[in-house]
mmCIF file of C-alpha atoms in Angstrom:
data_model
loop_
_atom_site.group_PDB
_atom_site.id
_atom_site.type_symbol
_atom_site.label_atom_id
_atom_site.label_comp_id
_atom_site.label_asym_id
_atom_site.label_seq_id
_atom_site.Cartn_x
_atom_site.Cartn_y
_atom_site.Cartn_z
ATOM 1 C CA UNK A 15 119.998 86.590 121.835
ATOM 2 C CA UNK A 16 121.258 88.071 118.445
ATOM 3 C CA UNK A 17 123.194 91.418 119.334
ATOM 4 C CA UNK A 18 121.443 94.268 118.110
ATOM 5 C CA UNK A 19 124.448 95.279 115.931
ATOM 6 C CA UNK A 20 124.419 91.993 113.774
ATOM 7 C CA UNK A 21 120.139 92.898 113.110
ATOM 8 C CA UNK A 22 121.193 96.211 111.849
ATOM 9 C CA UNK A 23 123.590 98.767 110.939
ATOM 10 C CA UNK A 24 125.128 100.469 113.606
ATOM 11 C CA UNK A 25 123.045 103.540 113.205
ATOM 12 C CA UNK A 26 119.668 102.109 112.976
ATOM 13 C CA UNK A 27 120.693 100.237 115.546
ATOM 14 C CA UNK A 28 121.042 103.521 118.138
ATOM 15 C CA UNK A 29 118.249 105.329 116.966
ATOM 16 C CA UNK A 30 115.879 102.314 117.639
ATOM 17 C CA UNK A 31 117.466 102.336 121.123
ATOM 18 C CA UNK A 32 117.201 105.539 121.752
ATOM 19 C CA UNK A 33 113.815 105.661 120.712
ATOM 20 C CA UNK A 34 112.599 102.912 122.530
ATOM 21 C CA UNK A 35 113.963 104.350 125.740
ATOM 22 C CA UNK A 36 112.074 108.075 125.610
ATOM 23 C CA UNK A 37 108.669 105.621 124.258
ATOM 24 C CA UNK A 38 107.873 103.764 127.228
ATOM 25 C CA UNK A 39 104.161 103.841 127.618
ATOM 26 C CA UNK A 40 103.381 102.350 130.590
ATOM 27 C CA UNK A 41 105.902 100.248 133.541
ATOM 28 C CA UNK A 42 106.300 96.414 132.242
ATOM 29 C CA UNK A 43 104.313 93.727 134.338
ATOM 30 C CA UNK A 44 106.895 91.034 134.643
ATOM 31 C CA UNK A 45 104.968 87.760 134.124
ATOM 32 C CA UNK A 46 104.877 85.738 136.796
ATOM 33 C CA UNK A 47 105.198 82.126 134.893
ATOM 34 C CA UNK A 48 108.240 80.210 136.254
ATOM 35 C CA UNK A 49 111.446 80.095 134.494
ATOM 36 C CA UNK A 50 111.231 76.532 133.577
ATOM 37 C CA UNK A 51 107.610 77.037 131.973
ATOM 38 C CA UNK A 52 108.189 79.780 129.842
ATOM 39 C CA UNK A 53 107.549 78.788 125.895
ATOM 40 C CA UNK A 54 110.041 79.453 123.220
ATOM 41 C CA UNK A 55 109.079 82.112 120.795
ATOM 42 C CA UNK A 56 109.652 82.811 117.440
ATOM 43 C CA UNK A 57 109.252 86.187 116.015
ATOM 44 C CA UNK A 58 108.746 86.321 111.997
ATOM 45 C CA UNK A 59 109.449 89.506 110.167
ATOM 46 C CA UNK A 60 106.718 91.572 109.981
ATOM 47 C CA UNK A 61 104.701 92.479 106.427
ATOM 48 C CA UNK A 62 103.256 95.221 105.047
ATOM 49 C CA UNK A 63 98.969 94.877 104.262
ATOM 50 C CA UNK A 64 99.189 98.196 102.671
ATOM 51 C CA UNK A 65 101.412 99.670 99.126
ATOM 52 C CA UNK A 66 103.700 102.257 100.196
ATOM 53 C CA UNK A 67 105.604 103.833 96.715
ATOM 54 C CA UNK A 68 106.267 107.314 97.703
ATOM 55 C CA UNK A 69 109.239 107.840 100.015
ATOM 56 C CA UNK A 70 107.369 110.987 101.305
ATOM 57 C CA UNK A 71 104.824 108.522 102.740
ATOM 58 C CA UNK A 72 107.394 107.141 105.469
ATOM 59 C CA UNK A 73 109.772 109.692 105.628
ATOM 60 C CA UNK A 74 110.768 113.676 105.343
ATOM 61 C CA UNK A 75 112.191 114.184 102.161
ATOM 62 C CA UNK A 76 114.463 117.105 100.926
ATOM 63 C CA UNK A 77 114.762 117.516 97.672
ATOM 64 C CA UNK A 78 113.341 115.580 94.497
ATOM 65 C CA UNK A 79 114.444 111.985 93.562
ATOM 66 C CA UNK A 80 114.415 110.400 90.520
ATOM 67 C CA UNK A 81 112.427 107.257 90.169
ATOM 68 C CA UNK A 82 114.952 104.797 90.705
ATOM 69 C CA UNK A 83 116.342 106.680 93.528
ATOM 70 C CA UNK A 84 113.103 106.688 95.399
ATOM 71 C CA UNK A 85 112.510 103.254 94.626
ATOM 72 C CA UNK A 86 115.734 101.841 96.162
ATOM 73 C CA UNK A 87 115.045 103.890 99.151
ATOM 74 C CA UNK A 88 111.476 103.466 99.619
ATOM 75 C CA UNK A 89 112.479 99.460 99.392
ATOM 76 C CA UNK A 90 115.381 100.096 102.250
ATOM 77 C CA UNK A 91 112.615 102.408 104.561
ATOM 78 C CA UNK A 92 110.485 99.612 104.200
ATOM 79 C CA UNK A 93 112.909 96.798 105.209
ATOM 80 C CA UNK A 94 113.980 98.993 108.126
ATOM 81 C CA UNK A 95 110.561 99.454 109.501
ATOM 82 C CA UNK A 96 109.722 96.137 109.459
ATOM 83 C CA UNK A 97 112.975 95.237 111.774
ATOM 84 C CA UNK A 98 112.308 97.873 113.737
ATOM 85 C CA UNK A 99 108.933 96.807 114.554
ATOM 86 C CA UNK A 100 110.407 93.253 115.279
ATOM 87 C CA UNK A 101 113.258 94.632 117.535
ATOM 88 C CA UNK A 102 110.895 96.567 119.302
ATOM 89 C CA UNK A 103 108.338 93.342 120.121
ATOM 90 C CA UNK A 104 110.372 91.523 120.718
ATOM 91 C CA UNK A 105 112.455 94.033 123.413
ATOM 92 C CA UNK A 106 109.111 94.183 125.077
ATOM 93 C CA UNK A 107 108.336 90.979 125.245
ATOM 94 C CA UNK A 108 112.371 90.138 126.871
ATOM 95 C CA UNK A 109 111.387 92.866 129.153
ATOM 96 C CA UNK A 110 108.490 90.675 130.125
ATOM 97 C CA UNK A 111 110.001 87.636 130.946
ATOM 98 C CA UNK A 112 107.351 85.552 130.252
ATOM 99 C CA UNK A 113 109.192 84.088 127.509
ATOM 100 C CA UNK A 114 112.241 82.811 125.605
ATOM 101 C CA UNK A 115 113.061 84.326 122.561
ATOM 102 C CA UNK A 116 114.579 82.369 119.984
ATOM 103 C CA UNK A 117 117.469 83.798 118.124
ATOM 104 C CA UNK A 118 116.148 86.118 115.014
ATOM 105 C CA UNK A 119 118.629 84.639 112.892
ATOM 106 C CA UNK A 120 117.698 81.098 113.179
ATOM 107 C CA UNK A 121 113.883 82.460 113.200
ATOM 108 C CA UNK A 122 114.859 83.955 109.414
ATOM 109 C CA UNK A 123 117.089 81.053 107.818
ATOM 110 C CA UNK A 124 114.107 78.255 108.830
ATOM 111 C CA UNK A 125 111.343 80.793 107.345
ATOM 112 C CA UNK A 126 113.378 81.402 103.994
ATOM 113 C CA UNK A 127 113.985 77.804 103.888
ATOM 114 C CA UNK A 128 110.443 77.277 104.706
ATOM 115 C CA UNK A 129 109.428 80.003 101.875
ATOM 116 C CA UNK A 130 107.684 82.108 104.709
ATOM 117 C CA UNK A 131 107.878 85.806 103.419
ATOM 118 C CA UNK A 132 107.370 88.481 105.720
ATOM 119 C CA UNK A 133 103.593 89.022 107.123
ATOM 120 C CA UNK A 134 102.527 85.301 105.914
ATOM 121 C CA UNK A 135 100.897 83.087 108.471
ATOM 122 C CA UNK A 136 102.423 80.008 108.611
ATOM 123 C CA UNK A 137 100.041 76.908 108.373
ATOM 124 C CA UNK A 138 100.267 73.393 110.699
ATOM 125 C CA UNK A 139 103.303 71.747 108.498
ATOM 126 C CA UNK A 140 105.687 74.926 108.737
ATOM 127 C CA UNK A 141 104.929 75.111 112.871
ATOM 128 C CA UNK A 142 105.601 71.664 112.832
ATOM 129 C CA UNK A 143 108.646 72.419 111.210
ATOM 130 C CA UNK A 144 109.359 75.487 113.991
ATOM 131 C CA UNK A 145 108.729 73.203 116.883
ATOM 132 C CA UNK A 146 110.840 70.361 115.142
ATOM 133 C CA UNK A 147 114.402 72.116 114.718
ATOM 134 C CA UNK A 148 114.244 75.185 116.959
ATOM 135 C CA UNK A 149 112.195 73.747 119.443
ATOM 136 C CA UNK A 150 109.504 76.452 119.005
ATOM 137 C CA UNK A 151 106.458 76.269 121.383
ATOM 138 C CA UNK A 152 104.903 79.767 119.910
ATOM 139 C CA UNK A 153 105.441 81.412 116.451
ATOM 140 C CA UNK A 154 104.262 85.089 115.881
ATOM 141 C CA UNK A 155 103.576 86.302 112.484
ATOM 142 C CA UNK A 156 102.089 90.049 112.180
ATOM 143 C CA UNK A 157 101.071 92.877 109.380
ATOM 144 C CA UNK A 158 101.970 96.344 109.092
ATOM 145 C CA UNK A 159 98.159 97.341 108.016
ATOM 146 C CA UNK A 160 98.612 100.912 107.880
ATOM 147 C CA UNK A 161 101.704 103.273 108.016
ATOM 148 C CA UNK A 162 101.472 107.355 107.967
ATOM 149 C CA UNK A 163 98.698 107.376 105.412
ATOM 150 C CA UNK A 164 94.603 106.366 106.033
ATOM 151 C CA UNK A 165 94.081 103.105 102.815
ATOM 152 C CA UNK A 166 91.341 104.119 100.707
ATOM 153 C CA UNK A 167 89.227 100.979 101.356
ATOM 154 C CA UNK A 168 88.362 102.814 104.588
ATOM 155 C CA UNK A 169 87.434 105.978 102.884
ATOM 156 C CA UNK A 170 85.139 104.261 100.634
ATOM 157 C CA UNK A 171 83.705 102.141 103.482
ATOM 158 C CA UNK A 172 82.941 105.577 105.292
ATOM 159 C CA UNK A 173 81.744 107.334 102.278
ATOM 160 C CA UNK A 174 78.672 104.580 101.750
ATOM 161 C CA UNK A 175 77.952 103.980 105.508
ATOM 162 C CA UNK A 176 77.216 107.619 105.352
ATOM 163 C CA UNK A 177 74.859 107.444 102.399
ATOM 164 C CA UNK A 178 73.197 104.655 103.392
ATOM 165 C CA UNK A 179 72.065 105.843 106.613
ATOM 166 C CA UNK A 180 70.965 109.754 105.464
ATOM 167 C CA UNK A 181 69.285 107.917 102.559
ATOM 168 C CA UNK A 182 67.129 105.646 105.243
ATOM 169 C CA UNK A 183 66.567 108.765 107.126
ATOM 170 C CA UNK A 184 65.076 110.277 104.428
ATOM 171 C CA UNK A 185 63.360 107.136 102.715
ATOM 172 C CA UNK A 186 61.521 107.048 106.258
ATOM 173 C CA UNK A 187 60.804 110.601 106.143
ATOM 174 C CA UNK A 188 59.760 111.515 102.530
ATOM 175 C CA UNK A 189 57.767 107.938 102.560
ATOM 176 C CA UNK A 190 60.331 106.754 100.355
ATOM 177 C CA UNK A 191 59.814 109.573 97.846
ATOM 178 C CA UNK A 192 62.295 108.308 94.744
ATOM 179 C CA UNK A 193 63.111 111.906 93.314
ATOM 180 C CA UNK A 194 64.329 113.011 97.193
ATOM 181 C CA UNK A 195 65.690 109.928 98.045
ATOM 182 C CA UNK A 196 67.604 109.663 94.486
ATOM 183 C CA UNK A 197 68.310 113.618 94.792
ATOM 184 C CA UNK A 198 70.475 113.142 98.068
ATOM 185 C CA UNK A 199 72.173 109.945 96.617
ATOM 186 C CA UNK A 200 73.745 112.306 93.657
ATOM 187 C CA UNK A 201 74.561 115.246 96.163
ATOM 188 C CA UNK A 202 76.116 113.247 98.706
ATOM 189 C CA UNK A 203 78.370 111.243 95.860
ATOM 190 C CA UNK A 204 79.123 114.701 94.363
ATOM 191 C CA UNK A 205 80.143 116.124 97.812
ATOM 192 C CA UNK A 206 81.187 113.016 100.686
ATOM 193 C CA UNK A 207 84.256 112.144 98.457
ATOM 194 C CA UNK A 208 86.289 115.147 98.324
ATOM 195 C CA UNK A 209 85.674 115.623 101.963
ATOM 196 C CA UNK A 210 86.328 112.230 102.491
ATOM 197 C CA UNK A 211 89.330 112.034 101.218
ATOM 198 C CA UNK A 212 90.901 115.244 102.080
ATOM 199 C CA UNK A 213 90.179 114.318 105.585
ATOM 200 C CA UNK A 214 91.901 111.097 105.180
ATOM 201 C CA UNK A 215 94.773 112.796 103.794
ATOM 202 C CA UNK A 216 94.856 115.639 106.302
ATOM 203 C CA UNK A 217 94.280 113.229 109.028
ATOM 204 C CA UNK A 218 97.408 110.999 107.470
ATOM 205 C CA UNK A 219 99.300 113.843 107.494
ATOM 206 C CA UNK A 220 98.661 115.691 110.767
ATOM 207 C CA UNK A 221 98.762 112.228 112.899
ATOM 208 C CA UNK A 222 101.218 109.630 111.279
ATOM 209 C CA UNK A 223 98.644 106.900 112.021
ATOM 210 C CA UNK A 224 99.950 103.361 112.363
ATOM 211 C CA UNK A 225 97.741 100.454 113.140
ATOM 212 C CA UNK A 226 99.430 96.464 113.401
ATOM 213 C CA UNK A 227 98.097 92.608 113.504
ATOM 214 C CA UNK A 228 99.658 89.743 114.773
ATOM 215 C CA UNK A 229 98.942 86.789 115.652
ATOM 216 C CA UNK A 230 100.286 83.455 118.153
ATOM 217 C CA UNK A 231 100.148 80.368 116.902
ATOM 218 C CA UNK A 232 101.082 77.288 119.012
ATOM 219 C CA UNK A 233 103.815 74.720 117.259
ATOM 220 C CA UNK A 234 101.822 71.497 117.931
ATOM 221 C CA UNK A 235 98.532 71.162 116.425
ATOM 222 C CA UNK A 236 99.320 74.555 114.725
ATOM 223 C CA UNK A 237 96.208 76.466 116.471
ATOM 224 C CA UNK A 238 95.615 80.729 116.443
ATOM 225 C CA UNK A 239 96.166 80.748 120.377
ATOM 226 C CA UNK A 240 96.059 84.647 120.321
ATOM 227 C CA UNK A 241 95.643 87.568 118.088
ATOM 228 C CA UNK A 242 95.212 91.321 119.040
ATOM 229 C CA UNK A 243 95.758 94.478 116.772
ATOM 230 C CA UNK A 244 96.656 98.225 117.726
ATOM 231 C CA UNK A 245 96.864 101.767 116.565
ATOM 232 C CA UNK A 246 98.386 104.792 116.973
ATOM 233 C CA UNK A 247 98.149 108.640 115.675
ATOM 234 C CA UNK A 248 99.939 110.409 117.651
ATOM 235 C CA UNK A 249 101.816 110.395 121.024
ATOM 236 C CA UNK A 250 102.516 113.837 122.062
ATOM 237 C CA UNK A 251 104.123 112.681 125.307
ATOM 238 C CA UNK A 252 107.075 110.911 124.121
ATOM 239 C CA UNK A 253 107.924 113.167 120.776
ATOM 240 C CA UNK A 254 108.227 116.019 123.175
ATOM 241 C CA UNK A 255 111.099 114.346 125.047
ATOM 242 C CA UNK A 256 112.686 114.780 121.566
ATOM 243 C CA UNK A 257 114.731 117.701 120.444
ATOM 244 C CA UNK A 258 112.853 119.333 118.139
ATOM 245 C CA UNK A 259 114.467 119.077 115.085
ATOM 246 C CA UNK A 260 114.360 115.122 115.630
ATOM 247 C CA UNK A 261 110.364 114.976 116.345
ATOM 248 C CA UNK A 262 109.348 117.039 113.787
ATOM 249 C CA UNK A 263 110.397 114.593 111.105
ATOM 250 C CA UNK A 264 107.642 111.819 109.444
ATOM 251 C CA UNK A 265 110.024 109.122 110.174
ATOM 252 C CA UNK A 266 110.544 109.930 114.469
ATOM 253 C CA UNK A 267 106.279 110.208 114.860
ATOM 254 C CA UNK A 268 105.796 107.320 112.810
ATOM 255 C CA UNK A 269 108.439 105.044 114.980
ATOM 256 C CA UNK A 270 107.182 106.554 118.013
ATOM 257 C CA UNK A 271 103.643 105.379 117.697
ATOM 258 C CA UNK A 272 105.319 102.395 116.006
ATOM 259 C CA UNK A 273 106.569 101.819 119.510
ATOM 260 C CA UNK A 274 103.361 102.122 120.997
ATOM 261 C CA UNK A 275 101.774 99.757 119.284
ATOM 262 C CA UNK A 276 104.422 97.347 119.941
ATOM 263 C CA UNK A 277 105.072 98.116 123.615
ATOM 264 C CA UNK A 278 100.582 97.586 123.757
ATOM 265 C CA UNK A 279 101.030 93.869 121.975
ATOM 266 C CA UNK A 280 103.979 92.438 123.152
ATOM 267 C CA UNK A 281 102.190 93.293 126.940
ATOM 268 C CA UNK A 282 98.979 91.576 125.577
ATOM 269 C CA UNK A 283 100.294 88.476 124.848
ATOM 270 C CA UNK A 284 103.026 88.646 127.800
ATOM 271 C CA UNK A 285 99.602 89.121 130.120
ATOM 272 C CA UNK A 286 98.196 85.691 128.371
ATOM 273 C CA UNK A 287 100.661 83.892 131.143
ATOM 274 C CA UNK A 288 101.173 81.016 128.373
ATOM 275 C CA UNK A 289 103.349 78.040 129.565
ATOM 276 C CA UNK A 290 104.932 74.978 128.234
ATOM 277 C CA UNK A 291 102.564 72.697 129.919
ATOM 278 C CA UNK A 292 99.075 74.594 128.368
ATOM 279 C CA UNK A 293 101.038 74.350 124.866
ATOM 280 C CA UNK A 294 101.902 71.147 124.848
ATOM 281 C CA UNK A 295 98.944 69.189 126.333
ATOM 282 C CA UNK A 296 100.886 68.606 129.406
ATOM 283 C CA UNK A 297 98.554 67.958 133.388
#
């Protein structure tokens, strides 16, 4: 396996180490497929499903940046969060032993070569290509889909599932009287946004949430084999084994349920007890 200081630099490098030792969740289950059955796995770098341009978003800032400034470093935060969230998978998963990891730095030369970009699902030629020169039997692709701040697509979805069902109440009521049922529809798209949306922000705010998606997909025929997605807002238990001045930053409760959500996926598809044999056809 790729030694953690060749992923990153040094001091990423400790922090994620450190911070994947105080966020353990839960003991590991050590899978109980034999040694000689285990698949080889591929882990591609994770993408992001949602447009992070403030640095504030992802991080404690002090002071004011200029433009370019913030855009350099939102572009490294991002980069480093998505290798984090690899490192930490995939530390799960060797925890596991249910499978063997293929080096990360053969996993990213055959993806650039292969024009994979981070988050992308591969299709049935690129697989082939996986199980072809790395002899690959599983290839994981996932999606950051959202990182310290609620999207707005949610929002909205909220906002209209709440006017549609008072305005049925009331339809049924009033006997489907058009000035009441029209006179609710204004109020409530006068009032439901700002409260909407303030509680979105409040809620990104106060909990950090983070939710991920990823997927398995089997080298062969190049089928979905598994797929699970997790969230986090906030894990009390493991930020208070931080000193203070360390858990109170965006960044720490942002990696921290990070971890969670990790720790929660990698044991979902370690508990799938895959093997060689199932993958490949094989009696």
């Amino acid at each position: 396996m790729t030694p953690c200081f060749r992923l990153f630099p040094l001091a990423l490098c400790m922090v994620g180490a450190a911070l994947a030792g105080c966020a353990s969740f839960k003991p590991v289950s050590p899978s109980t497929v034999d040694q000689s059955e285990r698949p080889a796995l591929a882990i591609l770098l994770f993408g992001f499903d949602i447009e992070i341009t403030k640095l504030s978003d992802v991080k404690t800032v002090q002071g004011t940046l200029t433009p370019e400034d913030e855009s350099t470093q939102v572009a490294e935060a991002l980069r480093e969060i998505q290798h984090e969230a690899r490192w930490l998978l995939l530390s799960r998963l060797a925890t596991g032993q249910g499978f063997r990891i293929v080096p990360l730095e053969q996993t990213d030369t055959l993806a650039e070569e292969l024009h994979l970009k981070p988050g992308e699902l591969p299709n049935a030629e690129q697989l082939a290509e996986f199980h072809r020169r790395l002899g690959t039997d599983l290839v994981v692709a996932g999606s950051i889909l959202d990182y310290g701040k609620v999207r707005w697509q949610w929002l909205v979805a909220g906002i209209f599932a709440d006017i549609s069902w008072e305005t049925i109440a009331l339809g049924v009521a009033t006997s489907w009287n058009p000035a009441v049922v029209l006179g609710n529809v204004g109020y409530e798209l006068l009032t439901s946004p700002p409260l909407w949306f303030g509680g979105g922000y409040l809620f990104g705010v106060a909990f950090r949430p983070v939710r991920v998606e990823a997927r398995a997909f089997e080298t062969i025929q190049g089928y979905p084999i598994w797929q699970s997605m997790d969230e986090s807002a906030y894990v009390w238990r493991a930020l208070k084994a931080l000193p203070e001045a360390v858990r109170e930053k965006k960044e720490t409760q942002l990696e921290v349920n990070a971890a969670e959500i990790m720790e929660s996926l990698a044991d979902s598809l370690t508990e799938q007890e895959l093997t060689i044999s199932q993958l490949r056809g094989q009696p």
